[in-house]
């Protein structure tokens, strides 16, 4: 559905899923945990997309599947079969010198319907395999509209494995983002000036033991919305405070974020005025370089599409359309600003059943994100999936680079989607 001036552009209808829709998937997210292995337990159809994604992304060697048949579910032999599968899998991995430090058992929504006693199963697994930590994780699409949907739940499961420490150092953790910040991000220079060092991220570590260093950090910075719940739980468990430091493409907001971090650290904020000025100038220069090309962005390309949309409008971009199924709470303020100050902006729900009629093609637009490219039919697509390391002023500058390159070159959308290995 497309809406400009209607009071509520979001409808809850039958859902359409385009072949360009998708993200990382919980299997890929779980694989960020070093020295971990996954056992996916579900009916075959539920695990197929994750298995295909693992093959496409070169991660198949770290995940096995136990596919359940109807008779096993109905008869109640499901739990016994799961225990046997764990024994067989860990015995096999040990014989090949690949015993993991953590076994992540993924269950699907059918497990919730069966009411499996995970605590009892974990107790039995620990008795048999005391050298391997084991946790249950969920791939449950039915929880997508709850306070702990799958992308939030899997991050919390990962960070729940951090052990408490007796003291903290001056480090800070970046949580919520699935890839590290850009290597040239100014945060690596500014944070140490606030006595916050080292900057830690899940992807920095190759061993489970080394990853435990993240327990020592004095502050968690929530870079993306799915990390907030994990940060809340770490505050309860470790006593580590957290600061919301969400990625933003508004230079003024980035400056405010740095001031918030400084306050949380009890430090003075370094002068960031030059960074702020450079970003504003670069955005205006990029808008002029595009020459009025209509811009379309989608919710799969950035964590907070309305934040980006507001920043683009304020700096002269010819934003035409935002493709978003709904508004996440952390993007609500920017959404309301757009509805007040730019009511002409089209808002399209990518999963609305009328979307598949493809009445709203825009072949000459600049599309940010695979879904934007597919739904508009554009030949200028910027490959972005909300996980490109963008944060701070460096993230703004890099996004401007992507915009200029996207406008200058035609793209093969199918090749981009194949390379991305998207998982619905």
PDB file of C-alpha atoms in Angstrom, residues 2 16 59 67 124 188 204 225 243 248 255 268 299 316 353 361 376 407:
ATOM      1  CA  UNK A   2       1.185   3.536  -0.819  1.00  0.00           C
ATOM      2  CA  UNK A  16       3.657 -10.585   0.597  1.00  0.00           C
ATOM      3  CA  UNK A  59      28.938 -21.477   7.071  1.00  0.00           C
ATOM      4  CA  UNK A  67      14.439 -32.622  10.963  1.00  0.00           C
ATOM      5  CA  UNK A 124      20.664 -34.003  31.086  1.00  0.00           C
ATOM      6  CA  UNK A 188      38.357   4.894  17.707  1.00  0.00           C
ATOM      7  CA  UNK A 204      36.927  -8.933  17.460  1.00  0.00           C
ATOM      8  CA  UNK A 225      17.791  -1.313  18.431  1.00  0.00           C
ATOM      9  CA  UNK A 243      23.896   4.135  26.834  1.00  0.00           C
ATOM     10  CA  UNK A 248      22.006   8.104  12.979  1.00  0.00           C
ATOM     11  CA  UNK A 255      27.088  15.068  18.090  1.00  0.00           C
ATOM     12  CA  UNK A 268      34.331  15.844  28.839  1.00  0.00           C
ATOM     13  CA  UNK A 299      13.716  -0.633   6.116  1.00  0.00           C
ATOM     14  CA  UNK A 316      18.374  18.755   0.054  1.00  0.00           C
ATOM     15  CA  UNK A 353      -0.683  -7.837  -0.421  1.00  0.00           C
ATOM     16  CA  UNK A 361       7.560   1.217 -10.334  1.00  0.00           C
ATOM     17  CA  UNK A 376      10.737   0.035  -7.910  1.00  0.00           C
ATOM     18  CA  UNK A 407      23.790   7.070  -9.017  1.00  0.00           C
TER      19      UNK A 407
END
